PDB file of C-alpha atoms in Angstrom:
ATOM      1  CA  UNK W   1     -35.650  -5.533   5.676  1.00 89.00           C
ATOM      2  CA  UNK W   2     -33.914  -4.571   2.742  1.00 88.00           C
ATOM      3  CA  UNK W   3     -29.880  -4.328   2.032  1.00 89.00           C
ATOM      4  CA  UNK W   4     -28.942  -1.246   0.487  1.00 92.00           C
ATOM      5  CA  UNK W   5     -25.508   0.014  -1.197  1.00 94.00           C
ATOM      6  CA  UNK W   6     -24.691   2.932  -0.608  1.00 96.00           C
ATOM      7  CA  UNK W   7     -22.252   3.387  -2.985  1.00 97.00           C
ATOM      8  CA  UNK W   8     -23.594   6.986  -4.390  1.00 96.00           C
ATOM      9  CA  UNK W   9     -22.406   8.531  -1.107  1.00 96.00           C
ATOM     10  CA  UNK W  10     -19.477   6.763  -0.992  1.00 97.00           C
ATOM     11  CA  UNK W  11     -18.258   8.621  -4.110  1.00 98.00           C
ATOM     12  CA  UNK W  12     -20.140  12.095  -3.422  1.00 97.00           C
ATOM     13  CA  UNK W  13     -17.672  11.974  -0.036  1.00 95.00           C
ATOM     14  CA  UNK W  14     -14.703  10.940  -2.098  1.00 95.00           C
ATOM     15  CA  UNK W  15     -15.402  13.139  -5.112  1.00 96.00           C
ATOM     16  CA  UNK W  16     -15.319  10.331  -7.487  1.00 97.00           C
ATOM     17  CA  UNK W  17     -17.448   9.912  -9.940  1.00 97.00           C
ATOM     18  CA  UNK W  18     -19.274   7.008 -11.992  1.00 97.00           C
ATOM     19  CA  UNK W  19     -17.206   6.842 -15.115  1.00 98.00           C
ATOM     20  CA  UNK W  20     -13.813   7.337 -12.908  1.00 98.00           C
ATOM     21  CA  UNK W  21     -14.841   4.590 -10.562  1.00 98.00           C
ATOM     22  CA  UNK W  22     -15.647   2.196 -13.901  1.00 98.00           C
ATOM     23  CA  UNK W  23     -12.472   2.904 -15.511  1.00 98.00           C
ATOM     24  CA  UNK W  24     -10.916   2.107 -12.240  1.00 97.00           C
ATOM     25  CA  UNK W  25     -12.403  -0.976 -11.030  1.00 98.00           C
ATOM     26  CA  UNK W  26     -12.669  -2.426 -14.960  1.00 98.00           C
ATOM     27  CA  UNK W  27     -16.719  -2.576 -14.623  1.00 97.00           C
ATOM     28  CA  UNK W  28     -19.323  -1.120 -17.018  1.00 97.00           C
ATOM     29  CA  UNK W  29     -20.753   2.637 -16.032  1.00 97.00           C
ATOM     30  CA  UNK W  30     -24.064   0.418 -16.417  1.00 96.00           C
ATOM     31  CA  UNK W  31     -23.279  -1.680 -13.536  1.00 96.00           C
ATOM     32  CA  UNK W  32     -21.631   1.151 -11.549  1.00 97.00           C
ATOM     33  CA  UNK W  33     -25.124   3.205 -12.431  1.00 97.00           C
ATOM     34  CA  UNK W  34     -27.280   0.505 -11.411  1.00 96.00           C
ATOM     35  CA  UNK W  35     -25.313  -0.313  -7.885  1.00 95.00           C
ATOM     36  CA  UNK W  36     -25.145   3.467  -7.165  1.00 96.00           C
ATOM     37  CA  UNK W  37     -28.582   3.576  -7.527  1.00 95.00           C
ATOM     38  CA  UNK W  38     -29.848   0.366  -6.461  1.00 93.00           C
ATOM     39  CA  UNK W  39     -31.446  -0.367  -9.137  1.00 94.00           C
ATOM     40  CA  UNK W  40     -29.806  -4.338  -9.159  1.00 87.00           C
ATOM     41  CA  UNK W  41     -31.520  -7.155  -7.486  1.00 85.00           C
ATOM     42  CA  UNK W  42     -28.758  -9.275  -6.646  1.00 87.00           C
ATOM     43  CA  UNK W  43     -25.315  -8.002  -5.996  1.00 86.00           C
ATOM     44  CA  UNK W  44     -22.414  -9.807  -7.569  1.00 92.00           C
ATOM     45  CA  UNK W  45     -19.958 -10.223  -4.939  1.00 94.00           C
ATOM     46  CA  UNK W  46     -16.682  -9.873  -7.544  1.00 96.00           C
ATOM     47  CA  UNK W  47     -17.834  -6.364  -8.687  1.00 96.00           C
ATOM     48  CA  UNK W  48     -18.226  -5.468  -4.424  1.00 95.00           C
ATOM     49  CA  UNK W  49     -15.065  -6.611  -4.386  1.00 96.00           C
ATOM     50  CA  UNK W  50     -13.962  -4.471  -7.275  1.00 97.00           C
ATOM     51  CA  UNK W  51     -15.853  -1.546  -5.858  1.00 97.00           C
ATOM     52  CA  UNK W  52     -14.885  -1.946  -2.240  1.00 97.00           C
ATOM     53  CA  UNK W  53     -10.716  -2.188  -3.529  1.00 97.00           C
ATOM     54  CA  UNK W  54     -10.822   0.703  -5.099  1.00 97.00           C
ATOM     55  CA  UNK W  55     -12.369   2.849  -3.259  1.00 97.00           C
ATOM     56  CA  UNK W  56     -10.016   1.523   0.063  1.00 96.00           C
ATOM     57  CA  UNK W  57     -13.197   0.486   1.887  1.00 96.00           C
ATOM     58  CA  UNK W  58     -12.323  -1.493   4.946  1.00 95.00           C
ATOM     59  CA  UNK W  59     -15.870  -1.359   6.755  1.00 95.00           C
ATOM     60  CA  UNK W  60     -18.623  -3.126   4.828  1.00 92.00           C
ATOM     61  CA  UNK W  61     -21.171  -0.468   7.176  1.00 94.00           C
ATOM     62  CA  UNK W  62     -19.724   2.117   4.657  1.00 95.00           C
ATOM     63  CA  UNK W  63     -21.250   0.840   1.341  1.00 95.00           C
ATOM     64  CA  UNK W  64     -24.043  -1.645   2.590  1.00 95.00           C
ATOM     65  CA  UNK W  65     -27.208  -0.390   4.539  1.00 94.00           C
ATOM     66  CA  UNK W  66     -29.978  -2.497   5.991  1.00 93.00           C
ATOM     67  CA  UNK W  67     -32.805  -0.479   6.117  1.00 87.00           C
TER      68      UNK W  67
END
C-alpha cells in the first residue's frame, strides 16, 4: 500500500494554482511542487496542516489516497 496526496486535484477542482497556494499557505513552490506531485517521501504534518487550512479541507479522503 502506498499513501498518496492528492493535492494536484485538489487545486485543478478549486482553480488554484501552485504559486497561489505557496503564497497562501507561506510554503516554498518547491514543496508545494513536490507534494502535488508526490515526489516527497515523508510528509511533514505542519505543511498538511498549512495545505489542508487553506484550501478549507475538512475530509482528510480529499487530499490523501491509499492506493
Amino acid at each position: 500500500m502506498e499513501l498518496t496526496v492528492k493535492l494536484k486535484e485538489v487545486l485543478n477542482d478549486r482553480e488554484m494554482s501552485q504559486v497561489e497556494l505557496a503564497e497562501k499557505t507561506g510554503l516554498t513552490r518547491t514543496v508545494i511542487s513536490e507534494l502535488a506531485t508526490n515526489r516527497r517521501t515523508s510528509v511533514n504534518r505542519e505543511h498538511i496542516t498549512k495545505v489542508i487550512q487553506a484550501l478549507g479541507i475538512t475530509d482528510m479522503n480529499e487530499i490523501f489516497e491509499i492506493k
